[in-house]
Amino acid sequence: EDKVVQSPLSLVVHEGDTVTLNCSYEVTNFRSLLWYKQEKKAPTFLFMLTSSGIEKKSGRLSSILDKKELFSILNITATQTGDSAVYLCAANSGGSNYKLTFGKGTLLTVNP
Amino acid sequence: EAGVAQSPRYKIIEKRQSVAFWCNPISGHATLYWYQQILGQGPKLLIQFQNNGVVDDSQLPKDRFSAERLKGVDSTLKIQPAKLEDSAVYLCASSPWDSQRETQYFGPGTRLLVL
């Protein structure tokens, strides 16, 4: 059975801190790893990673994939209160049907 | 570009009643997904459509859940009869059928409470 595990499940930090969120996966026919941010609404797309060792960056957020060790990390530097959300990791698998298996998410709370 | 639209946003029903949710994907997106997200969990895929055909419904509880996408555009998901454990957010997502097809874009969800 496909499985995605995220850690920690929750995290409380102060503004300005740097955080690292972890995601490990075991899926059949792995294709890519996606990160989403979920506030009190729909998950919004952050990154898609397909190649090992290549960092993707968007502002203060960055992510990297290790296909040998089957994990990914999401880094957020200089956190702001607006970064408070659930961060979801999903592994894309399957042949012609792209199927996402999600982890439970990491609840990040950034205090002023 | 308009995003994925869903309605209603909230629904409260009693157990054994029926309920239906509607989703309109991003224009031109061939693939449509319905997910169930229980509080504290990640979204779980219920059903995936490619145009108007079902490609994966392996996790859909078919004794009570049904979904259709008759014209290959919008879709409805129905629960009949509802159980207490169906209380969740039902998310609809869509993706294009091109080089970006691995990225799914989500709607705002319908929050269902079954009493």
Short mmCIF file of C-alpha atoms in Angstrom, two decimals:
data_model
loop_
_atom_site.label_atom_id
_atom_site.label_comp_id
_atom_site.label_asym_id
_atom_site.label_seq_id
_atom_site.Cartn_x
_atom_site.Cartn_y
_atom_site.Cartn_z
CA GLU A 1 0.00 0.00 0.00
CA ASP A 2 1.30 3.46 -0.91
CA LYS A 3 2.36 5.49 2.11
CA VAL A 4 3.50 9.04 2.81
CA VAL A 5 4.68 10.05 6.28
CA GLN A 6 5.26 13.62 7.38
CA SER A 7 7.06 14.90 10.43
CA PRO A 8 6.65 16.65 12.69
CA LEU A 9 2.86 16.62 12.79
CA SER A 10 2.87 20.05 14.38
CA LEU A 11 5.39 22.78 15.02
CA VAL A 12 5.26 26.13 16.82
CA VAL A 13 7.93 28.73 16.08
CA HIS A 14 8.51 32.47 16.41
CA GLU A 15 8.60 34.89 13.53
CA GLY A 16 12.02 34.92 11.92
CA ASP A 17 12.82 31.30 12.71
CA THR A 18 13.78 28.80 10.03
CA VAL A 19 11.84 25.54 9.83
CA THR A 20 12.37 22.23 8.09
CA LEU A 21 9.45 19.95 7.32
CA ASN A 22 10.04 16.31 6.45
CA CYS A 23 8.29 13.92 4.12
CA SER A 24 9.13 10.27 3.46
CA TYR A 25 7.32 8.11 0.95
CA GLU A 26 6.87 4.54 -0.22
CA VAL A 27 4.80 4.37 -3.40
CA THR A 28 4.64 2.12 -6.42
CA ASN A 29 5.90 3.62 -9.67
CA PHE A 30 6.94 6.91 -8.09
CA ARG A 31 6.81 9.85 -10.47
CA SER A 32 7.05 13.06 -8.46
CA LEU A 33 6.68 14.66 -5.04
CA LEU A 34 4.40 17.64 -4.50
CA TRP A 35 4.10 20.12 -1.66
CA TYR A 36 0.90 22.03 -0.92
CA LYS A 37 0.01 24.74 1.61
CA GLN A 38 -3.44 24.47 3.17
CA GLU A 39 -4.96 27.28 5.15
CA LYS A 40 -8.67 27.23 5.96
CA LYS A 41 -9.49 26.42 2.39
CA ALA A 42 -8.16 24.56 -0.62
CA PRO A 43 -4.60 23.24 -0.73
CA THR A 44 -2.52 25.57 -2.88
CA PHE A 45 0.33 24.19 -4.96
CA LEU A 46 3.88 25.05 -3.89
CA PHE A 47 6.37 22.75 -5.62
CA MET A 48 6.67 19.65 -7.72
CA LEU A 49 9.95 17.71 -7.55
CA THR A 50 10.93 15.02 -9.97
CA SER A 51 14.72 14.92 -9.91
CA SER A 52 16.96 14.08 -7.02
CA GLY A 53 19.21 16.74 -5.60
CA ILE A 54 17.78 19.70 -7.48
CA GLU A 55 16.48 22.39 -5.15
CA LYS A 56 13.34 24.29 -6.06
CA LYS A 57 12.99 27.77 -4.61
CA SER A 58 10.23 30.30 -4.33
CA GLY A 59 11.03 33.28 -2.17
CA ARG A 60 11.64 32.07 1.36
CA LEU A 61 10.50 28.54 0.58
CA SER A 62 12.69 25.83 -0.87
CA SER A 63 12.43 22.10 -1.30
CA ILE A 64 14.62 19.21 -2.31
CA LEU A 65 14.06 15.56 -3.14
CA ASP A 66 16.23 12.53 -2.41
CA LYS A 67 14.98 9.64 -4.57
CA LYS A 68 17.54 7.23 -3.18
CA GLU A 69 16.48 7.70 0.42
CA LEU A 70 12.82 8.34 -0.53
CA PHE A 71 12.31 11.64 1.22
CA SER A 72 11.86 15.32 0.68
CA ILE A 73 12.23 18.40 2.85
CA LEU A 74 10.55 21.77 2.73
CA ASN A 75 12.47 24.69 4.22
CA ILE A 76 10.97 28.01 5.19
CA THR A 77 13.40 30.75 6.20
CA ALA A 78 12.58 33.96 8.08
CA THR A 79 9.09 32.67 8.90
CA GLN A 80 6.16 35.09 9.05
CA THR A 81 2.75 34.74 10.71
CA GLY A 82 1.27 34.32 7.22
CA ASP A 83 3.20 31.08 6.87
CA SER A 84 0.94 29.51 9.51
CA ALA A 85 -0.86 26.66 7.75
CA VAL A 86 -0.90 22.92 7.22
CA TYR A 87 1.80 21.82 4.78
CA LEU A 88 0.86 18.71 2.82
CA CYS A 89 3.25 16.42 1.02
CA ALA A 90 1.97 14.11 -1.71
CA ALA A 91 3.65 11.42 -3.78
CA ASN A 92 2.53 11.00 -7.37
CA SER A 93 2.45 7.41 -8.58
CA GLY A 94 0.95 5.14 -11.19
CA GLY A 95 1.21 4.57 -14.88
CA SER A 96 -0.96 6.76 -17.05
CA ASN A 97 -3.19 7.67 -14.09
CA TYR A 98 -1.46 10.19 -11.92
CA LYS A 99 -2.52 9.37 -8.39
CA LEU A 100 -1.57 11.48 -5.37
CA THR A 101 -1.09 9.86 -1.98
CA PHE A 102 -1.03 12.49 0.74
CA GLY A 103 0.59 12.55 4.14
CA LYS A 104 -1.30 13.80 7.19
CA GLY A 105 0.35 17.17 6.96
CA THR A 106 2.45 19.33 9.28
CA LEU A 107 0.59 22.06 11.15
CA LEU A 108 2.92 25.05 11.35
CA THR A 109 2.09 27.89 13.73
CA VAL A 110 4.22 31.02 13.56
CA ASN A 111 3.81 33.30 16.56
CA PRO A 112 4.68 37.01 16.41
CA GLU B 1 -7.97 32.05 -15.10
CA ALA B 2 -10.84 30.97 -12.88
CA GLY B 3 -10.05 28.25 -10.36
CA VAL B 4 -11.92 25.09 -9.45
CA ALA B 5 -15.43 25.93 -8.27
CA GLN B 6 -17.37 23.89 -5.74
CA SER B 7 -20.77 24.19 -4.13
CA PRO B 8 -22.17 24.25 -1.58
CA ARG B 9 -19.41 25.38 0.74
CA TYR B 10 -21.08 23.96 3.83
CA LYS B 11 -23.74 21.35 4.41
CA ILE B 12 -25.29 19.94 7.56
CA ILE B 13 -27.51 16.87 7.29
CA GLU B 14 -28.78 14.09 9.51
CA LYS B 15 -27.56 10.54 9.15
CA ARG B 16 -29.39 8.48 6.55
CA GLN B 17 -30.16 11.58 4.49
CA SER B 18 -28.67 12.09 1.05
CA VAL B 19 -26.45 14.93 -0.14
CA ALA B 20 -24.86 16.03 -3.40
CA PHE B 21 -21.82 18.15 -4.14
CA TRP B 22 -20.98 19.93 -7.38
CA CYS B 23 -17.61 20.73 -8.94
CA ASN B 24 -16.63 22.75 -12.00
CA PRO B 25 -12.95 22.27 -12.90
CA ILE B 26 -10.56 24.75 -14.45
CA SER B 27 -11.50 25.28 -18.09
CA GLY B 28 -9.79 22.80 -20.36
CA HIS B 29 -8.67 20.45 -17.60
CA ALA B 30 -9.34 16.90 -18.71
CA THR B 31 -8.81 15.17 -15.38
CA LEU B 32 -11.03 15.66 -12.35
CA TYR B 33 -10.58 14.22 -8.86
CA TRP B 34 -12.76 13.97 -5.77
CA TYR B 35 -11.01 13.69 -2.39
CA GLN B 36 -12.28 13.19 1.13
CA GLN B 37 -10.35 14.96 3.89
CA ILE B 38 -11.22 13.96 7.44
CA LEU B 39 -10.12 16.35 10.17
CA GLY B 40 -6.42 15.89 10.93
CA GLN B 41 -5.77 13.75 7.88
CA GLY B 42 -4.48 14.35 4.39
CA PRO B 43 -6.88 14.19 1.45
CA LYS B 44 -7.82 10.68 0.32
CA LEU B 45 -8.69 10.07 -3.33
CA LEU B 46 -12.24 8.84 -3.87
CA ILE B 47 -12.53 8.89 -7.64
CA GLN B 48 -10.64 10.12 -10.70
CA PHE B 49 -12.19 10.97 -14.07
CA GLN B 50 -10.40 11.36 -17.38
CA ASN B 51 -12.85 13.39 -19.47
CA ASN B 52 -16.14 11.59 -18.71
CA GLY B 53 -14.64 8.17 -17.97
CA VAL B 54 -13.68 6.76 -14.58
CA VAL B 55 -10.01 5.78 -14.33
CA ASP B 56 -9.79 5.03 -10.60
CA ASP B 57 -12.61 4.52 -8.11
CA SER B 58 -10.91 1.87 -6.01
CA GLN B 59 -11.38 3.82 -2.75
CA LEU B 60 -14.95 4.96 -3.37
CA PRO B 61 -17.45 3.29 -0.99
CA LYS B 62 -19.75 2.31 -3.81
CA ASP B 63 -22.57 1.12 -1.56
CA ARG B 64 -23.29 4.74 -0.63
CA PHE B 65 -21.15 7.04 -2.78
CA SER B 66 -21.61 7.74 -6.47
CA ALA B 67 -20.11 10.27 -8.85
CA GLU B 68 -20.60 11.27 -12.43
CA ARG B 69 -19.08 13.58 -15.00
CA LEU B 70 -21.52 13.24 -17.84
CA LYS B 71 -20.23 15.79 -20.35
CA GLY B 72 -16.59 15.66 -19.36
CA VAL B 73 -16.73 19.04 -17.64
CA ASP B 74 -18.48 19.48 -14.29
CA SER B 75 -19.10 16.66 -11.86
CA THR B 76 -21.35 15.69 -8.99
CA LEU B 77 -20.58 13.49 -6.00
CA LYS B 78 -23.49 11.99 -4.08
CA ILE B 79 -23.75 10.25 -0.73
CA GLN B 80 -26.86 8.20 -0.04
CA PRO B 81 -27.47 7.41 2.78
CA ALA B 82 -24.96 9.45 4.81
CA LYS B 83 -23.27 8.09 7.92
CA LEU B 84 -21.70 9.97 10.81
CA GLU B 85 -18.22 9.00 9.60
CA ASP B 86 -18.82 10.80 6.29
CA SER B 87 -18.32 14.12 8.10
CA ALA B 88 -15.35 15.61 6.27
CA VAL B 89 -14.29 18.17 3.70
CA TYR B 90 -14.87 17.02 0.13
CA LEU B 91 -12.30 18.49 -2.20
CA CYS B 92 -12.45 18.59 -5.96
CA ALA B 93 -9.28 18.99 -7.99
CA SER B 94 -8.43 19.14 -11.67
CA SER B 95 -5.35 18.86 -13.83
CA PRO B 96 -4.63 19.49 -17.49
CA TRP B 97 -3.77 16.79 -20.00
CA ASP B 98 -0.39 18.11 -21.03
CA SER B 99 3.09 18.43 -19.63
CA GLN B 100 1.64 19.88 -16.42
CA ARG B 101 -0.76 17.01 -15.80
CA GLU B 102 1.01 15.89 -12.65
CA THR B 103 -0.02 19.09 -10.84
CA GLN B 104 -3.50 19.10 -9.36
CA TYR B 105 -5.35 22.32 -8.54
CA PHE B 106 -7.89 22.22 -5.75
CA GLY B 107 -11.23 23.88 -5.18
CA PRO B 108 -12.28 25.41 -1.85
CA GLY B 109 -14.04 22.24 -0.73
CA THR B 110 -17.43 21.42 0.72
CA ARG B 111 -17.49 20.93 4.48
CA LEU B 112 -20.05 18.24 5.38
CA LEU B 113 -21.32 17.62 8.88
CA VAL B 114 -23.51 14.57 9.45
CA LEU B 115 -25.48 14.63 12.70
#
